[in-house]
Amino acid sequence: MKRLMLGALVLGATPLAQAAPLVDAYFGAYTWDAEISGDIASGGGNIDVEHDLGLDDSRENVLFVGVEHAIPLIPNARIRHMEFSEGGSHTLGRGISFNGQDFLAGEEVSGDLDLEMLDGTLYWSPLNNVVKLDLGVTVRRMEADFKVSGLGRSASESANKTFPMGYLAARVNLPLTGLYVGGEVNAITYDGSDMRDYTARVGWQSDFLLGVEAGYSRLEVELDDISGVDTDLEIGGPYLAATLRF
């Protein structure tokens, strides 16, 4: 459903950008395998997602669409959808417990993690020349599903939360080349939970709408008793994206 909504926004923004000379629309997408590490817990001790559940690499799909304009007081806008999915298996070297279900040392267990996030960002660009600076706020809806399975039994738990986050981005355009370098940060800390993501990038924008971008992205998710779930997860790795700008 979120992908369909984002696709509809892309289709709707394209004719708007083409019809309004002071409006730019941009789109991008990428999929890449990122490393995942950290702990999860629900009603028991911490479970190491690598050493206890065999999770290692997480496939991430990212889609984003944004609109920028030349009216100073009205914010620019971007919507971004991120989805992480990973499964693994491992023979336990110790006993663990998840959501009231015990799993014994020597037992083979499997773990599944699905993490979906939809961001809406409003931002202003007080500096927009060779150097571009963006300041704003992001509202992120997170839906996370965790499952641990053993011999004929399983335990699962979900955590859903909406986070307001601060947004900061910078970009340096290299004149006459189409090349740029930049990065961005979204972050919030409150009620014992933290949500942060960082991106560093280098890209090239052609004169014919199409562009490419390479970078490194990292997500940190620390949840403190959100729907009965505690996490301290880190997901990160390099990516290569295709972009369009109208």
mmCIF file of C-alpha atoms in Angstrom:
data_model
loop_
_atom_site.group_PDB
_atom_site.id
_atom_site.type_symbol
_atom_site.label_atom_id
_atom_site.label_comp_id
_atom_site.label_asym_id
_atom_site.label_seq_id
_atom_site.Cartn_x
_atom_site.Cartn_y
_atom_site.Cartn_z
ATOM 1 C CA MET A 1 0.000 0.000 0.000
ATOM 2 C CA LYS A 2 2.781 2.445 0.846
ATOM 3 C CA ARG A 3 4.563 1.654 -2.420
ATOM 4 C CA LEU A 4 1.353 2.260 -4.376
ATOM 5 C CA MET A 5 0.861 5.588 -2.614
ATOM 6 C CA LEU A 6 4.446 6.633 -3.365
ATOM 7 C CA GLY A 7 4.035 5.590 -7.015
ATOM 8 C CA ALA A 8 0.880 7.671 -7.289
ATOM 9 C CA LEU A 9 2.742 10.680 -5.910
ATOM 10 C CA VAL A 10 5.496 10.207 -8.493
ATOM 11 C CA LEU A 11 2.976 10.121 -11.341
ATOM 12 C CA GLY A 12 1.152 13.123 -9.939
ATOM 13 C CA ALA A 13 4.259 15.230 -9.372
ATOM 14 C CA THR A 14 5.706 14.777 -12.865
ATOM 15 C CA PRO A 15 3.163 16.844 -14.832
ATOM 16 C CA LEU A 16 3.152 19.469 -12.057
ATOM 17 C CA ALA A 17 6.900 19.966 -12.358
ATOM 18 C CA GLN A 18 6.739 20.081 -16.154
ATOM 19 C CA ALA A 19 3.952 22.664 -16.120
ATOM 20 C CA ALA A 20 5.460 24.992 -13.482
ATOM 21 C CA PRO A 21 8.880 26.453 -14.450
ATOM 22 C CA LEU A 22 9.732 27.353 -10.815
ATOM 23 C CA VAL A 23 9.014 23.829 -9.543
ATOM 24 C CA ASP A 24 11.515 20.949 -9.650
ATOM 25 C CA ALA A 25 10.531 17.342 -8.984
ATOM 26 C CA TYR A 26 13.057 14.631 -8.254
ATOM 27 C CA PHE A 27 12.808 10.855 -7.871
ATOM 28 C CA GLY A 28 15.177 8.047 -6.936
ATOM 29 C CA ALA A 29 15.290 4.338 -6.134
ATOM 30 C CA TYR A 30 17.791 1.728 -5.078
ATOM 31 C CA THR A 31 18.105 -1.762 -3.595
ATOM 32 C CA TRP A 32 21.183 -3.009 -1.785
ATOM 33 C CA ASP A 33 22.333 -5.526 0.782
ATOM 34 C CA ALA A 34 23.321 -3.876 4.040
ATOM 35 C CA GLU A 35 24.949 -5.380 7.112
ATOM 36 C CA ILE A 36 22.771 -5.694 10.218
ATOM 37 C CA SER A 37 23.906 -6.043 13.820
ATOM 38 C CA GLY A 38 22.595 -5.490 17.332
ATOM 39 C CA ASP A 39 20.033 -6.878 19.778
ATOM 40 C CA ILE A 40 16.289 -7.354 20.118
ATOM 41 C CA ALA A 41 14.277 -8.278 23.210
ATOM 42 C CA SER A 42 10.660 -8.907 24.183
ATOM 43 C CA GLY A 43 9.916 -10.112 27.697
ATOM 44 C CA GLY A 44 13.364 -11.664 28.153
ATOM 45 C CA GLY A 45 17.075 -11.023 27.788
ATOM 46 C CA ASN A 46 18.739 -9.498 24.762
ATOM 47 C CA ILE A 47 18.950 -11.653 21.619
ATOM 48 C CA ASP A 48 21.918 -10.987 19.345
ATOM 49 C CA VAL A 49 20.529 -10.944 15.793
ATOM 50 C CA GLU A 50 23.852 -12.094 14.322
ATOM 51 C CA HIS A 51 25.145 -14.694 16.767
ATOM 52 C CA ASP A 52 21.806 -16.049 18.048
ATOM 53 C CA LEU A 53 19.561 -15.802 14.973
ATOM 54 C CA GLY A 54 22.030 -15.892 12.088
ATOM 55 C CA LEU A 55 20.947 -12.538 10.618
ATOM 56 C CA ASP A 56 23.753 -10.847 8.742
ATOM 57 C CA ASP A 57 22.815 -9.003 5.564
ATOM 58 C CA SER A 58 19.558 -7.102 5.169
ATOM 59 C CA ARG A 59 18.039 -6.281 1.789
ATOM 60 C CA GLU A 60 16.885 -2.683 1.691
ATOM 61 C CA ASN A 61 14.559 -1.108 -0.869
ATOM 62 C CA VAL A 62 14.346 2.675 -0.948
ATOM 63 C CA LEU A 63 12.081 4.921 -3.038
ATOM 64 C CA PHE A 64 11.846 8.692 -2.735
ATOM 65 C CA VAL A 65 10.106 11.592 -4.450
ATOM 66 C CA GLY A 66 10.406 15.298 -3.710
ATOM 67 C CA VAL A 67 9.322 18.720 -4.901
ATOM 68 C CA GLU A 68 11.343 21.935 -4.606
ATOM 69 C CA HIS A 69 10.317 25.471 -5.571
ATOM 70 C CA ALA A 70 11.455 29.083 -5.415
ATOM 71 C CA ILE A 71 8.942 30.449 -2.849
ATOM 72 C CA PRO A 72 11.009 31.212 0.305
ATOM 73 C CA LEU A 73 8.361 30.860 3.042
ATOM 74 C CA ILE A 74 6.748 27.638 1.788
ATOM 75 C CA PRO A 75 8.725 24.468 2.576
ATOM 76 C CA ASN A 76 9.939 21.968 0.030
ATOM 77 C CA ALA A 77 8.676 18.415 0.500
ATOM 78 C CA ARG A 78 9.961 14.863 0.180
ATOM 79 C CA ILE A 79 8.397 11.452 0.765
ATOM 80 C CA ARG A 80 10.652 8.417 1.225
ATOM 81 C CA HIS A 81 9.772 4.745 1.686
ATOM 82 C CA MET A 82 12.350 2.341 3.170
ATOM 83 C CA GLU A 83 11.893 -1.391 3.597
ATOM 84 C CA PHE A 84 14.296 -3.866 5.210
ATOM 85 C CA SER A 85 13.779 -7.626 5.177
ATOM 86 C CA GLU A 86 16.084 -10.372 6.431
ATOM 87 C CA GLY A 87 15.866 -13.988 7.554
ATOM 88 C CA GLY A 88 18.449 -16.393 8.919
ATOM 89 C CA SER A 89 19.009 -19.506 10.998
ATOM 90 C CA HIS A 90 21.481 -20.602 13.646
ATOM 91 C CA THR A 91 22.104 -23.310 16.243
ATOM 92 C CA LEU A 92 21.838 -21.697 19.654
ATOM 93 C CA GLY A 93 24.873 -21.690 21.867
ATOM 94 C CA ARG A 94 22.736 -20.566 24.808
ATOM 95 C CA GLY A 95 19.086 -20.480 25.787
ATOM 96 C CA ILE A 96 17.020 -17.452 24.767
ATOM 97 C CA SER A 97 13.469 -16.243 25.352
ATOM 98 C CA PHE A 98 11.298 -14.085 23.111
ATOM 99 C CA ASN A 99 7.768 -12.899 23.925
ATOM 100 C CA GLY A 100 7.231 -15.666 26.503
ATOM 101 C CA GLN A 101 8.598 -18.500 24.357
ATOM 102 C CA ASP A 102 11.805 -20.271 25.416
ATOM 103 C CA PHE A 103 14.350 -21.692 22.977
ATOM 104 C CA LEU A 104 17.018 -24.061 24.296
ATOM 105 C CA ALA A 105 20.783 -24.214 23.817
ATOM 106 C CA GLY A 106 21.636 -26.595 20.955
ATOM 107 C CA GLU A 107 18.308 -25.934 19.217
ATOM 108 C CA GLU A 108 18.271 -24.653 15.656
ATOM 109 C CA VAL A 109 16.218 -21.482 15.409
ATOM 110 C CA SER A 110 15.363 -19.105 12.602
ATOM 111 C CA GLY A 111 14.832 -15.372 12.848
ATOM 112 C CA ASP A 112 12.929 -12.969 10.611
ATOM 113 C CA LEU A 113 13.040 -9.186 10.645
ATOM 114 C CA ASP A 114 10.829 -6.905 8.565
ATOM 115 C CA LEU A 115 11.176 -3.170 9.031
ATOM 116 C CA GLU A 116 9.157 -0.666 6.986
ATOM 117 C CA MET A 117 9.344 3.114 7.281
ATOM 118 C CA LEU A 118 7.518 5.927 5.520
ATOM 119 C CA ASP A 119 8.968 9.439 5.866
ATOM 120 C CA GLY A 120 7.354 12.777 5.153
ATOM 121 C CA THR A 121 9.874 15.653 5.231
ATOM 122 C CA LEU A 122 9.247 19.394 5.037
ATOM 123 C CA TYR A 123 12.378 21.502 4.656
ATOM 124 C CA TRP A 124 13.632 24.949 3.775
ATOM 125 C CA SER A 125 16.793 25.833 1.846
ATOM 126 C CA PRO A 126 18.245 29.028 3.391
ATOM 127 C CA LEU A 127 21.357 28.560 1.262
ATOM 128 C CA ASN A 128 20.965 27.407 -2.325
ATOM 129 C CA ASN A 129 23.855 28.195 -4.596
ATOM 130 C CA VAL A 130 27.029 26.269 -5.237
ATOM 131 C CA VAL A 131 26.457 25.116 -1.660
ATOM 132 C CA LYS A 132 22.905 24.024 -0.759
ATOM 133 C CA LEU A 133 21.763 23.712 2.861
ATOM 134 C CA ASP A 134 18.417 22.159 3.863
ATOM 135 C CA LEU A 135 16.827 22.401 7.319
ATOM 136 C CA GLY A 136 13.494 20.856 8.283
ATOM 137 C CA VAL A 137 11.514 18.195 10.077
ATOM 138 C CA THR A 138 10.709 14.575 9.212
ATOM 139 C CA VAL A 139 7.720 12.570 10.435
ATOM 140 C CA ARG A 140 8.515 8.843 10.215
ATOM 141 C CA ARG A 141 6.005 5.998 10.532
ATOM 142 C CA MET A 142 7.793 2.800 11.487
ATOM 143 C CA GLU A 143 6.287 -0.701 11.344
ATOM 144 C CA ALA A 144 8.546 -3.508 12.566
ATOM 145 C CA ASP A 145 7.855 -7.264 12.758
ATOM 146 C CA PHE A 146 10.115 -9.734 14.578
ATOM 147 C CA LYS A 147 9.762 -13.528 14.613
ATOM 148 C CA VAL A 148 11.793 -16.311 16.217
ATOM 149 C CA SER A 149 11.006 -19.947 15.311
ATOM 150 C CA GLY A 150 12.297 -23.239 16.724
ATOM 151 C CA LEU A 151 11.256 -26.882 16.788
ATOM 152 C CA GLY A 152 7.491 -26.760 16.229
ATOM 153 C CA ARG A 153 6.955 -23.405 17.910
ATOM 154 C CA SER A 154 7.476 -19.724 17.250
ATOM 155 C CA ALA A 155 7.100 -16.317 18.864
ATOM 156 C CA SER A 156 6.484 -13.004 17.142
ATOM 157 C CA GLU A 157 6.055 -9.377 18.091
ATOM 158 C CA SER A 158 5.387 -6.101 16.277
ATOM 159 C CA ALA A 159 6.372 -2.539 17.088
ATOM 160 C CA ASN A 160 4.633 0.423 15.444
ATOM 161 C CA LYS A 161 5.555 4.010 16.174
ATOM 162 C CA THR A 162 5.503 7.496 14.638
ATOM 163 C CA PHE A 163 8.642 9.568 15.226
ATOM 164 C CA PRO A 164 9.124 13.317 14.652
ATOM 165 C CA MET A 165 12.734 13.903 13.611
ATOM 166 C CA GLY A 166 15.054 16.777 12.857
ATOM 167 C CA TYR A 167 16.341 16.943 9.271
ATOM 168 C CA LEU A 168 19.626 18.430 8.020
ATOM 169 C CA ALA A 169 21.161 18.057 4.565
ATOM 170 C CA ALA A 170 24.011 19.705 2.657
ATOM 171 C CA ARG A 171 25.148 19.498 -0.941
ATOM 172 C CA VAL A 172 28.077 21.015 -2.845
ATOM 173 C CA ASN A 173 27.639 21.324 -6.611
ATOM 174 C CA LEU A 174 30.779 21.243 -8.730
ATOM 175 C CA PRO A 175 30.163 23.889 -11.430
ATOM 176 C CA LEU A 176 29.927 22.895 -15.109
ATOM 177 C CA THR A 177 30.338 19.187 -14.359
ATOM 178 C CA GLY A 178 26.965 17.950 -13.066
ATOM 179 C CA LEU A 179 28.851 16.364 -10.163
ATOM 180 C CA TYR A 180 27.920 16.903 -6.522
ATOM 181 C CA VAL A 181 28.806 15.641 -3.049
ATOM 182 C CA GLY A 182 26.642 15.839 0.039
ATOM 183 C CA GLY A 183 24.968 14.138 2.934
ATOM 184 C CA GLU A 184 21.961 14.193 5.240
ATOM 185 C CA VAL A 185 20.920 13.325 8.782
ATOM 186 C CA ASN A 186 17.547 12.498 10.350
ATOM 187 C CA ALA A 187 17.590 12.111 14.139
ATOM 188 C CA ILE A 188 15.426 12.103 17.277
ATOM 189 C CA THR A 189 15.891 11.071 20.921
ATOM 190 C CA TYR A 190 12.985 10.948 23.361
ATOM 191 C CA ASP A 191 11.342 8.678 25.962
ATOM 192 C CA GLY A 192 14.419 6.443 26.002
ATOM 193 C CA SER A 193 14.202 5.655 22.269
ATOM 194 C CA ASP A 194 16.517 6.855 19.506
ATOM 195 C CA MET A 195 16.129 6.864 15.734
ATOM 196 C CA ARG A 196 18.947 8.090 13.520
ATOM 197 C CA ASP A 197 19.992 7.702 9.912
ATOM 198 C CA TYR A 198 22.974 9.131 8.077
ATOM 199 C CA THR A 199 23.776 9.261 4.371
ATOM 200 C CA ALA A 200 26.915 10.423 2.561
ATOM 201 C CA ARG A 201 26.755 10.612 -1.227
ATOM 202 C CA VAL A 202 28.432 11.575 -4.466
ATOM 203 C CA GLY A 203 26.399 11.899 -7.644
ATOM 204 C CA TRP A 204 26.111 13.131 -11.192
ATOM 205 C CA GLN A 205 23.117 14.825 -12.803
ATOM 206 C CA SER A 206 22.949 14.899 -16.593
ATOM 207 C CA ASP A 207 21.258 17.554 -18.735
ATOM 208 C CA PHE A 208 18.690 14.939 -19.788
ATOM 209 C CA LEU A 209 16.872 14.284 -16.474
ATOM 210 C CA LEU A 210 18.735 11.075 -15.590
ATOM 211 C CA GLY A 211 21.327 10.903 -12.828
ATOM 212 C CA VAL A 212 23.269 8.381 -10.773
ATOM 213 C CA GLU A 213 24.284 8.489 -7.136
ATOM 214 C CA ALA A 214 26.590 6.378 -4.982
ATOM 215 C CA GLY A 215 26.973 6.596 -1.241
ATOM 216 C CA TYR A 216 26.827 5.027 2.178
ATOM 217 C CA SER A 217 23.692 4.925 4.340
ATOM 218 C CA ARG A 218 23.361 3.891 7.986
ATOM 219 C CA LEU A 219 20.263 3.451 10.159
ATOM 220 C CA GLU A 220 20.282 3.123 13.962
ATOM 221 C CA VAL A 221 17.092 2.012 15.737
ATOM 222 C CA GLU A 222 16.983 2.008 19.546
ATOM 223 C CA LEU A 223 13.516 1.245 20.910
ATOM 224 C CA ASP A 224 12.686 1.263 24.613
ATOM 225 C CA ASP A 225 9.546 -0.797 25.288
ATOM 226 C CA ILE A 226 7.732 0.162 22.087
ATOM 227 C CA SER A 227 4.761 -2.256 21.900
ATOM 228 C CA GLY A 228 6.702 -4.559 24.231
ATOM 229 C CA VAL A 229 9.845 -4.564 22.065
ATOM 230 C CA ASP A 230 13.359 -3.311 22.863
ATOM 231 C CA THR A 231 15.947 -2.997 20.117
ATOM 232 C CA ASP A 232 19.451 -1.714 19.559
ATOM 233 C CA LEU A 233 19.951 -2.296 15.832
ATOM 234 C CA GLU A 234 22.377 -0.923 13.269
ATOM 235 C CA ILE A 235 21.861 -1.357 9.518
ATOM 236 C CA GLY A 236 24.260 0.106 7.013
ATOM 237 C CA GLY A 237 26.139 -0.282 3.764
ATOM 238 C CA PRO A 238 26.969 1.293 0.382
ATOM 239 C CA TYR A 239 24.351 1.877 -2.296
ATOM 240 C CA LEU A 240 23.995 2.861 -5.947
ATOM 241 C CA ALA A 241 20.864 4.752 -6.980
ATOM 242 C CA ALA A 242 19.245 5.920 -10.199
ATOM 243 C CA THR A 243 17.662 9.383 -10.068
ATOM 244 C CA LEU A 244 15.459 11.616 -12.209
ATOM 245 C CA ARG A 245 15.063 15.379 -11.932
ATOM 246 C CA PHE A 246 12.541 17.502 -13.853
#
